[in-house]
mmCIF file of C-alpha atoms in Angstrom:
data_model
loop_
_atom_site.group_PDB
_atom_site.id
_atom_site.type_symbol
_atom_site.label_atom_id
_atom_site.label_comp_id
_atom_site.label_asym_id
_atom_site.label_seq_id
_atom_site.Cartn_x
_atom_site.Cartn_y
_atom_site.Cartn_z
ATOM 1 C CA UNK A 58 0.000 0.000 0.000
ATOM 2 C CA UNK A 59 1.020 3.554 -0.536
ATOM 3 C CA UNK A 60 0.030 6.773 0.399
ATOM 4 C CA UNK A 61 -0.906 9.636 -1.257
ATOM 5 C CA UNK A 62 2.194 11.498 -1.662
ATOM 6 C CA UNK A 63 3.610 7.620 -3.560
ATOM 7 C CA UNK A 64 5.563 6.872 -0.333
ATOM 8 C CA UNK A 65 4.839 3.080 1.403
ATOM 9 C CA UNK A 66 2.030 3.857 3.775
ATOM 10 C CA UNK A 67 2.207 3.042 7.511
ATOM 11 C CA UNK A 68 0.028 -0.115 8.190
ATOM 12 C CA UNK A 69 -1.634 1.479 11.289
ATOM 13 C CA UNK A 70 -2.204 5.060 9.965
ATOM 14 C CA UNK A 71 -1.844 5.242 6.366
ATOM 15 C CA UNK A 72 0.758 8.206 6.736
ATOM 16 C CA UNK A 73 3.721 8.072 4.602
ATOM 17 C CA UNK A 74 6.533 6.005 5.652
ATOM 18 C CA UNK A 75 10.139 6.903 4.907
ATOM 19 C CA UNK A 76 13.559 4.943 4.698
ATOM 20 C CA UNK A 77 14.645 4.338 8.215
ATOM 21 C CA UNK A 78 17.548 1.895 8.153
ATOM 22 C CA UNK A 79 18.697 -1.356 6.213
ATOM 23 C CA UNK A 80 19.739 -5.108 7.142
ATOM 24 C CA UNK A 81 20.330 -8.152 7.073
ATOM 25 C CA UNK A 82 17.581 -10.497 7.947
ATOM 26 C CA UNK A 83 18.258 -14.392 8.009
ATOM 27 C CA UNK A 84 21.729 -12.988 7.013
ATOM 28 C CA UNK A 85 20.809 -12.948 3.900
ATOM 29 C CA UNK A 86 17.896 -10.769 2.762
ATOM 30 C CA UNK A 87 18.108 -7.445 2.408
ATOM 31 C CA UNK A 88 15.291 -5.465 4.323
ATOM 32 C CA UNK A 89 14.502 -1.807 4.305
ATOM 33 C CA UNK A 90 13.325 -0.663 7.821
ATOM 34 C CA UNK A 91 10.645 1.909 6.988
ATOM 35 C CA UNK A 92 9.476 4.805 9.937
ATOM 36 C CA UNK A 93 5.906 6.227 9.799
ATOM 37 C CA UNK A 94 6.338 9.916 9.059
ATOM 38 C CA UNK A 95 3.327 10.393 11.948
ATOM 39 C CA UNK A 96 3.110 8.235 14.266
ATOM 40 C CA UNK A 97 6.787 6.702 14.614
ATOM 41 C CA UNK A 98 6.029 3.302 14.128
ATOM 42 C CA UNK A 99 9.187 1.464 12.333
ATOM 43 C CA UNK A 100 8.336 -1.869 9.905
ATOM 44 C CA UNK A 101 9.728 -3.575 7.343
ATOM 45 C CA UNK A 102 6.983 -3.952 4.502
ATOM 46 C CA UNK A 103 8.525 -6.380 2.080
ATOM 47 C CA UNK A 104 8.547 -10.048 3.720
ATOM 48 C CA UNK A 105 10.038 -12.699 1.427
ATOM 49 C CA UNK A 106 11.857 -14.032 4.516
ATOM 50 C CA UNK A 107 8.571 -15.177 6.444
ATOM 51 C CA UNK A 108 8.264 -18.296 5.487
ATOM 52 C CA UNK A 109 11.684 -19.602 6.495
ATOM 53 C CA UNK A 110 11.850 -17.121 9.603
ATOM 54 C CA UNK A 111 8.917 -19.626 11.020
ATOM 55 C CA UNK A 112 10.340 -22.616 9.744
ATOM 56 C CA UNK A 113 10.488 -23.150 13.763
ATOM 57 C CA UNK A 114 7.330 -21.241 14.761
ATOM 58 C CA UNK A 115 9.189 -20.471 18.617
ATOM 59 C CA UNK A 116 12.894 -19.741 17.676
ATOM 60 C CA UNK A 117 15.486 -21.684 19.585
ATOM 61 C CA UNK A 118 17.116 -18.205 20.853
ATOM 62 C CA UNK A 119 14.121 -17.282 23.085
ATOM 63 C CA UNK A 120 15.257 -18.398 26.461
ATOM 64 C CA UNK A 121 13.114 -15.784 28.085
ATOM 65 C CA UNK A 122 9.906 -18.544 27.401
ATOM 66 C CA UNK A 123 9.636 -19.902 31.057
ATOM 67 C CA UNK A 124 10.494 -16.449 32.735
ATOM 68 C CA UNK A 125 7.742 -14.551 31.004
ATOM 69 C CA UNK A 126 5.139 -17.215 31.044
ATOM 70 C CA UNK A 127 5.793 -17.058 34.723
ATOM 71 C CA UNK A 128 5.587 -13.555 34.910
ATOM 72 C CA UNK A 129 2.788 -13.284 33.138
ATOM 73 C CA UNK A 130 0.973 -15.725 35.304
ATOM 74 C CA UNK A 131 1.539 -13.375 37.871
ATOM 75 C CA UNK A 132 0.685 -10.129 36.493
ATOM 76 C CA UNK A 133 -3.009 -11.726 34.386
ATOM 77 C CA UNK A 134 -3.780 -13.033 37.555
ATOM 78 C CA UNK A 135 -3.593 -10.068 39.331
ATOM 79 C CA UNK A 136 -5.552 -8.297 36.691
ATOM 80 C CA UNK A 137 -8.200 -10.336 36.484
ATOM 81 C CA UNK A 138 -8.810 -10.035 40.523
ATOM 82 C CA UNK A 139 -9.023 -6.214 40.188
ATOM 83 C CA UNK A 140 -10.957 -6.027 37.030
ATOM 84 C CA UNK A 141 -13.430 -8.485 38.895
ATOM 85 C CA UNK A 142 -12.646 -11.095 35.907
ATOM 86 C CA UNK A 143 -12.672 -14.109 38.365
ATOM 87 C CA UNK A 144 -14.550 -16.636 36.924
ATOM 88 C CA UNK A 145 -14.423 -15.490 33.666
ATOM 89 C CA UNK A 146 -13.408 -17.196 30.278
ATOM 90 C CA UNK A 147 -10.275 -16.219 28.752
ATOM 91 C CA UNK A 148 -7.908 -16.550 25.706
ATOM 92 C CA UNK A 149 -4.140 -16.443 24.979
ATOM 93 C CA UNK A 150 -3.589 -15.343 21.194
ATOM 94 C CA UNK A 151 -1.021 -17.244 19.802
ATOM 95 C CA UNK A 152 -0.366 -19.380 22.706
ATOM 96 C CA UNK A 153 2.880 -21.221 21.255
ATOM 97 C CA UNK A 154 3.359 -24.027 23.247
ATOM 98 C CA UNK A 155 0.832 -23.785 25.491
ATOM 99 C CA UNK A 156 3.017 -22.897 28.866
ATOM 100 C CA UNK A 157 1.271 -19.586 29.748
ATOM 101 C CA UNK A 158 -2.028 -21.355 29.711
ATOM 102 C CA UNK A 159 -0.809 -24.351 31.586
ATOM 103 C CA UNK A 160 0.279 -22.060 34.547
ATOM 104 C CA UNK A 161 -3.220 -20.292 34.125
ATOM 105 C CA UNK A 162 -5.063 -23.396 34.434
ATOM 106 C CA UNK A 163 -2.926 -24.687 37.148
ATOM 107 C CA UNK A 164 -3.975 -21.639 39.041
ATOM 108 C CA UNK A 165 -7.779 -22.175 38.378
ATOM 109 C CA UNK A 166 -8.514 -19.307 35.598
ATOM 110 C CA UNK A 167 -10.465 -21.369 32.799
ATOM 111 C CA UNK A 168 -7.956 -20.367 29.823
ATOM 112 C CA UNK A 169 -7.930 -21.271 26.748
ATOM 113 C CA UNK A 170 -5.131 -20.847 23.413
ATOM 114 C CA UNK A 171 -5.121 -20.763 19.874
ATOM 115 C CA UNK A 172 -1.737 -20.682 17.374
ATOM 116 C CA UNK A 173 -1.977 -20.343 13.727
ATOM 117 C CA UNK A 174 1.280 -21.655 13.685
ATOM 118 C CA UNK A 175 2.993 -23.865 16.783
ATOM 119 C CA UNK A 176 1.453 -26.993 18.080
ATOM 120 C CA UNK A 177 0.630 -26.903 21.912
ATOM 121 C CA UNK A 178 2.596 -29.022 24.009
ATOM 122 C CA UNK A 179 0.406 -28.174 27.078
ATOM 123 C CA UNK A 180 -3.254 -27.814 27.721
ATOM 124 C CA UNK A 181 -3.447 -29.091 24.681
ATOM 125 C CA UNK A 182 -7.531 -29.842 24.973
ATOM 126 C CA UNK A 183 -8.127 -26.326 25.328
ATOM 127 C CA UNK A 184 -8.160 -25.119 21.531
ATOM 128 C CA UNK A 185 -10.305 -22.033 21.101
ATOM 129 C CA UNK A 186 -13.016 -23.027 18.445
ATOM 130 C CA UNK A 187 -13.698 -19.666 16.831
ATOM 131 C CA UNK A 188 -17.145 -18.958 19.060
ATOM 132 C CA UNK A 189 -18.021 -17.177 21.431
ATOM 133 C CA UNK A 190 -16.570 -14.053 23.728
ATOM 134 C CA UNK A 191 -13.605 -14.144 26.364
ATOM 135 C CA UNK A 192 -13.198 -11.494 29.081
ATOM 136 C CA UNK A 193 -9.815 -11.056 28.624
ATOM 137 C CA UNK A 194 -7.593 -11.895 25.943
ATOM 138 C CA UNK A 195 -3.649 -12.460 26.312
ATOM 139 C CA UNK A 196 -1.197 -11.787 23.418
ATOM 140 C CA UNK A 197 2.329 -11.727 24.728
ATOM 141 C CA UNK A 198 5.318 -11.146 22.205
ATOM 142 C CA UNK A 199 2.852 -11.219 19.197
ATOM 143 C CA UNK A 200 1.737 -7.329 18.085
ATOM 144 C CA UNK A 201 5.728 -7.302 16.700
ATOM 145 C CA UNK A 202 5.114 -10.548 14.135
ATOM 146 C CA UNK A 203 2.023 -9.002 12.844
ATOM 147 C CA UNK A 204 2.730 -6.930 9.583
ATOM 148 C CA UNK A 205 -1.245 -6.293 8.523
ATOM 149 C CA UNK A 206 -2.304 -5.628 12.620
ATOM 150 C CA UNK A 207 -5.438 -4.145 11.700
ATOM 151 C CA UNK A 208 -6.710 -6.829 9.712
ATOM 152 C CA UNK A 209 -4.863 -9.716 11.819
ATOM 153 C CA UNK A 210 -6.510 -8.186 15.715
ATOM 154 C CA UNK A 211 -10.114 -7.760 13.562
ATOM 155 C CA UNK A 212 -11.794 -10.451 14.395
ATOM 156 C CA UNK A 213 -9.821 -11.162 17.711
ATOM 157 C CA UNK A 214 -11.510 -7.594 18.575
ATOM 158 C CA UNK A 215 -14.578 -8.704 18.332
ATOM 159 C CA UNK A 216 -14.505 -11.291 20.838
ATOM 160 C CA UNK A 217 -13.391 -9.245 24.058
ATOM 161 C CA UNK A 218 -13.530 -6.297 25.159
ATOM 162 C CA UNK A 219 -9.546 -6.185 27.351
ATOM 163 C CA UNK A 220 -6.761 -7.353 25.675
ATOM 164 C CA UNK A 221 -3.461 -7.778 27.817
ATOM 165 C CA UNK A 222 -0.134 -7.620 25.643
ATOM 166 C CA UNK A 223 3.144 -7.359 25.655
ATOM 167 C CA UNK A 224 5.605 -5.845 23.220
ATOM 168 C CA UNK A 225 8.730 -3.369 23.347
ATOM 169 C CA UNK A 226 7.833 0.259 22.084
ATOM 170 C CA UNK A 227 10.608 1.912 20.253
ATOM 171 C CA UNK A 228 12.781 4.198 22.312
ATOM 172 C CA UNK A 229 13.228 8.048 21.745
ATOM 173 C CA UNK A 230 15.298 8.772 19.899
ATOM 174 C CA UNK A 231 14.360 5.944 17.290
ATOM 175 C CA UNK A 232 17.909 3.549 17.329
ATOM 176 C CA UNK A 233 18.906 2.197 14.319
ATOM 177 C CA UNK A 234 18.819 -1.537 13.701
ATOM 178 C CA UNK A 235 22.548 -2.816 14.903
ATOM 179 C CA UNK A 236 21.551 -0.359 18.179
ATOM 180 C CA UNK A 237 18.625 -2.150 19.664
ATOM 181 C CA UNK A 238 18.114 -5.807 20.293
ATOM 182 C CA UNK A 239 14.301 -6.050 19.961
ATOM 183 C CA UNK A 240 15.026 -5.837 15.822
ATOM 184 C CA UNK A 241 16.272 -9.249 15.999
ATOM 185 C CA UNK A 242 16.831 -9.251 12.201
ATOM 186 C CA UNK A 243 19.402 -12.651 12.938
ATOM 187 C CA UNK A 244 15.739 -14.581 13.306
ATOM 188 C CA UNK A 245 13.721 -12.460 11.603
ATOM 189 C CA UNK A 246 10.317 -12.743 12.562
ATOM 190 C CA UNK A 247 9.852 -9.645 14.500
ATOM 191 C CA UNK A 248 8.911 -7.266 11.400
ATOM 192 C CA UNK A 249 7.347 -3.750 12.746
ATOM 193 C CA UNK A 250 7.955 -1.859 16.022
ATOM 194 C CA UNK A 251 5.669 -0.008 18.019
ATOM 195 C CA UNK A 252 5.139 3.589 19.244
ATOM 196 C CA UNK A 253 2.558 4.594 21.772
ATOM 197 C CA UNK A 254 1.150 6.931 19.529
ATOM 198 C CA UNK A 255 0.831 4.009 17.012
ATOM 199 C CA UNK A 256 -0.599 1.328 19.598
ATOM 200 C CA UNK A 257 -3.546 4.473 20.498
ATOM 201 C CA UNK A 258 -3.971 4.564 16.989
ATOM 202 C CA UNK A 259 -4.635 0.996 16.463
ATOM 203 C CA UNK A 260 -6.547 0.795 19.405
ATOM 204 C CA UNK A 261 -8.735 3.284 18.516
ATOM 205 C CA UNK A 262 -8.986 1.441 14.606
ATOM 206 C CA UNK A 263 -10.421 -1.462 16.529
ATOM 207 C CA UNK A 264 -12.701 0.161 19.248
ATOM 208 C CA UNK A 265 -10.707 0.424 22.602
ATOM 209 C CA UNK A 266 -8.655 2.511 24.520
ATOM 210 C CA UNK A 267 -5.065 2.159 25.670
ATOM 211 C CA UNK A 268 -3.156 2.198 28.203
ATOM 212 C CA UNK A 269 0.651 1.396 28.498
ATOM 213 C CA UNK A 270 3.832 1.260 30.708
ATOM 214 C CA UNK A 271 5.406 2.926 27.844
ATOM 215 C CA UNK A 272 7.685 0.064 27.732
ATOM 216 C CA UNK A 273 6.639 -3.305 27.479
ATOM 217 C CA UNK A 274 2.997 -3.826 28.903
ATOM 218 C CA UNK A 275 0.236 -2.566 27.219
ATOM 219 C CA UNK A 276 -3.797 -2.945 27.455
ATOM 220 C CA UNK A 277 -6.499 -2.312 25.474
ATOM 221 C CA UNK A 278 -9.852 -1.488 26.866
ATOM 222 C CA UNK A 279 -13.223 -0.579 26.393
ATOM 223 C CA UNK A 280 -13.984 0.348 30.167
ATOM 224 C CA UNK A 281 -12.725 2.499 32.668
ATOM 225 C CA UNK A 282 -9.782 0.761 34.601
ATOM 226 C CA UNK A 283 -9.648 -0.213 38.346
ATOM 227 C CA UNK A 284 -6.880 2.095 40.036
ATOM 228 C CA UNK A 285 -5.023 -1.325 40.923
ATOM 229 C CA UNK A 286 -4.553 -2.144 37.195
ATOM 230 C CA UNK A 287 -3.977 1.475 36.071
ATOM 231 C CA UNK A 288 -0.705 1.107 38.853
ATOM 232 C CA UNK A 289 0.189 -2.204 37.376
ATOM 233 C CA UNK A 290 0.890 -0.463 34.532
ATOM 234 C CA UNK A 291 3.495 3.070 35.796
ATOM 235 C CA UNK A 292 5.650 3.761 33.344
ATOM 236 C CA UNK A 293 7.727 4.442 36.847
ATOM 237 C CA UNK A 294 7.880 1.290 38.084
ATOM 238 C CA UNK A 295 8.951 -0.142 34.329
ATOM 239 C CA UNK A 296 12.191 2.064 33.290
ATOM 240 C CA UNK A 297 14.902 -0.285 35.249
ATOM 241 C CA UNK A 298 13.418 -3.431 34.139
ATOM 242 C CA UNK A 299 13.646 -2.296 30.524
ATOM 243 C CA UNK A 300 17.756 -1.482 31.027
ATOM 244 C CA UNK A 301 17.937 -4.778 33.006
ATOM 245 C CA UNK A 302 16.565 -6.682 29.542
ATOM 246 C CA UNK A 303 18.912 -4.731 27.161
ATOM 247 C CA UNK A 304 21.920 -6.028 29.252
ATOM 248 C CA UNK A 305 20.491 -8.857 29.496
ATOM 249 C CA UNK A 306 20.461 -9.453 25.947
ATOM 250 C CA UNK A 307 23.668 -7.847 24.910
ATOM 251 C CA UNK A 308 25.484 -10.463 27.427
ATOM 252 C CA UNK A 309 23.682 -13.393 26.036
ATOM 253 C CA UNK A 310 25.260 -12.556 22.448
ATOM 254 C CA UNK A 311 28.745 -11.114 23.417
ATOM 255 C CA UNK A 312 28.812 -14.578 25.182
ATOM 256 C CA UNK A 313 27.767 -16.316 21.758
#
């Protein structure tokens, strides 16, 4: 898609989208990094890579998996207390192996998963079948893999009406691609970046508000917040944590 002025158009908010940076993806494919001239989002819009990046839909370099599934147990069970969820039926949008939902069922919340792309290892009875509503959806490391995220959250939209995410927004200023480790072109499935402005604007596209760390945790909602959440998610409580995962990961790879 372009925009008017014959510029690639940003995927979110159809503003034009200029050169932002170039790499090597796979380390092989070239791959022009795009940045929306509006709302900051960064993406790269020509995929020929895809197909081989998910040759292994969970890459064998994410050794975060446990950690965060763990994590997230933590934190979705804490939201679904104060948003007075307990009870409720929920989702986790491309659930990969199925370890998040595991933990979830193992602590009594009646979740279920669905993956277009990795077969569950765990909970694997609970397959969403396409019906019916959740009240609260989960969607942890996805909103980076999805190039079209209007069209791929649609439907998923439609279904809930509180959607807890997770996915690293683009610092200020913008670093280029050898500068930040959330590109990740070595694997290359993580294909556009967010902004906050850009997540609001998608948000919006789809019916809810949002409200962020400005970091890593996001939500989209339709109703007002409890005050509990709303603290979950200080952007002061998130700035060390976000340093502590950069060295995390530049340690990792200087160690091979």
């Amino acid at each position: 898609m372009t925009s008017n002025s014959g510029s690639p158009s940003c995927p979110v908010c159809d503003a034009a989208m200029v050169l932002f940076d170039n790499a090597l993806v796979l380390g092989k494919y070239d791959a022009d990094y795009h940045r929306c001239t509006a709302c900051g989002l960064i993406a790269i819009l020509d995929l020929p890579f895809l197909d081989e990046a998910y040759a292994s839909a969970i890459h064998d370099c994410d050794s975060g998996l446990m950690r965060r599934a763990r994590l997230m147990t933590r934190l979705t069970s804490a939201i679904i207390r104060f948003e007075g969820l307990t009870g409720g039926r929920f989702l986790d949008f491309a659930s990969g192996y199925g370890t998040f939902v595991q933990f979830m069922r193992e602590a009594a919340h009646d979740f279920w998963q669905f993956d277009e792309y990795a077969t569950p290892v765990f909970a694997r009875q609970f397959q969403d079948d396409g019906l019916g509503r959740y009240d609260l959806v989960t969607a942890f490391e996805v909103f980076e893999h999805l190039p079209d995220p209007r069209g791929q959250l649609a439907k998923l939209a439609e279904r809930t009406d509180l959607v807890f995410f997770s996915t690293e927004l683009v610092p200020e200023p913008a670093p280029k691609v050898g500068d930040w480790w959330y590109y990740w072109p070595e694997v290359g499935q993580h294909v556009i970046f967010h902004t906050v402005e850009s997540l609001r604007i998608l948000g919006e596209s789809l019916g809810f508000e949002v409200t962020s760390n400005g970091s890593n945790w996001h939500l989209f909602h339709r109703k007002p917040l409890d005050p509990r959440t709303r603290l979950l998610f200080s952007s002061r409580l998130h700035g060390a944590a976000r340093s502590s995962r950069h060295r995390l990961w530049a340690l990792r790879h200087r160690n091979g």
